Amino acid sequence: MLPDPKKSRLNQQQQARQESAQQSQPGLEFAGVEDLLRHDREQTPPPAALEARVKQSIAAEAPPPSRPWWKRWFKR
């Protein structure tokens, strides 16, 4: 009598799940998307070229005005 192929597949799948569960680390849970992005940012440094371009862009920004716009508008 031949073994039932459905049972053998089921056994193989269960064994594969057990092995993968033993090998994998426990998953992380985040309170929100922002926390997930912060965690990812900590794990992944930006490329050096991108970092240099961002620093150049920030340096090229105009300095903030000395007074808020509403004070200039109402001349206070």
Short mmCIF file of C-alpha atoms in Angstrom, two decimals:
data_model
loop_
_atom_site.label_atom_id
_atom_site.label_comp_id
_atom_site.label_asym_id
_atom_site.label_seq_id
_atom_site.Cartn_x
_atom_site.Cartn_y
_atom_site.Cartn_z
CA MET A 1 0.00 0.00 0.00
CA LEU A 2 1.36 3.46 -0.98
CA PRO A 3 1.50 6.35 1.50
CA ASP A 4 -1.12 9.03 1.06
CA PRO A 5 0.56 11.93 -0.81
CA LYS A 6 -1.60 14.53 0.96
CA LYS A 7 -0.45 13.40 4.38
CA SER A 8 3.20 13.37 3.39
CA ARG A 9 2.93 16.91 1.97
CA LEU A 10 1.21 18.06 5.12
CA ASN A 11 3.96 16.55 7.25
CA GLN A 12 6.63 18.19 5.08
CA GLN A 13 4.94 21.58 5.37
CA GLN A 14 4.63 21.27 9.14
CA GLN A 15 8.27 20.27 9.47
CA ALA A 16 9.33 23.19 7.28
CA ARG A 17 7.32 25.62 9.42
CA GLN A 18 8.80 24.26 12.61
CA GLU A 19 12.34 24.53 11.27
CA SER A 20 11.82 28.07 10.02
CA ALA A 21 10.25 29.08 13.34
CA GLN A 22 13.27 27.75 15.21
CA GLN A 23 15.71 29.56 12.93
CA SER A 24 14.00 32.93 12.73
CA GLN A 25 14.23 35.64 15.34
CA PRO A 26 11.10 36.86 17.05
CA GLY A 27 9.39 39.63 15.10
CA LEU A 28 9.44 43.22 16.20
CA GLU A 29 6.22 45.09 16.87
CA PHE A 30 5.93 48.84 16.37
CA ALA A 31 3.35 51.22 17.77
CA GLY A 32 3.08 53.02 14.45
CA VAL A 33 4.56 53.58 11.04
CA GLU A 34 6.83 56.32 12.37
CA ASP A 35 8.44 53.90 14.81
CA LEU A 36 9.01 51.41 12.01
CA LEU A 37 10.68 54.08 9.88
CA ARG A 38 12.87 55.23 12.78
CA HIS A 39 13.99 51.66 13.37
CA ASP A 40 14.76 51.21 9.68
CA ARG A 41 16.68 54.51 9.60
CA GLU A 42 18.84 53.35 12.50
CA GLN A 43 19.63 50.09 10.71
CA THR A 44 20.31 51.56 7.25
CA PRO A 45 22.84 54.39 6.83
CA PRO A 46 22.33 56.69 3.83
CA PRO A 47 24.78 56.48 0.91
CA ALA A 48 27.70 58.91 1.21
CA ALA A 49 26.79 60.70 -2.03
CA LEU A 50 23.26 61.37 -0.81
CA GLU A 51 24.50 62.63 2.53
CA ALA A 52 26.83 65.09 0.78
CA ARG A 53 24.04 66.35 -1.50
CA VAL A 54 21.70 66.93 1.44
CA LYS A 55 24.38 68.87 3.32
CA GLN A 56 24.98 71.03 0.23
CA SER A 57 21.28 71.68 -0.14
CA ILE A 58 20.91 72.70 3.51
CA ALA A 59 23.92 75.02 3.26
CA ALA A 60 22.37 76.73 0.20
CA GLU A 61 19.14 77.54 2.05
CA ALA A 62 18.53 81.20 2.80
CA PRO A 63 18.76 82.18 6.46
CA PRO A 64 15.40 82.60 8.19
CA PRO A 65 14.04 86.15 8.34
CA SER A 66 14.85 88.08 11.50
CA ARG A 67 11.20 88.79 12.27
CA PRO A 68 8.08 86.68 11.67
CA TRP A 69 6.10 87.53 8.56
CA TRP A 70 3.08 88.70 10.52
CA LYS A 71 5.16 91.26 12.42
CA ARG A 72 6.60 92.57 9.18
CA TRP A 73 3.13 92.67 7.63
CA PHE A 74 1.55 94.58 10.51
CA LYS A 75 4.76 96.51 11.25
CA ARG A 76 4.96 95.64 14.93
#
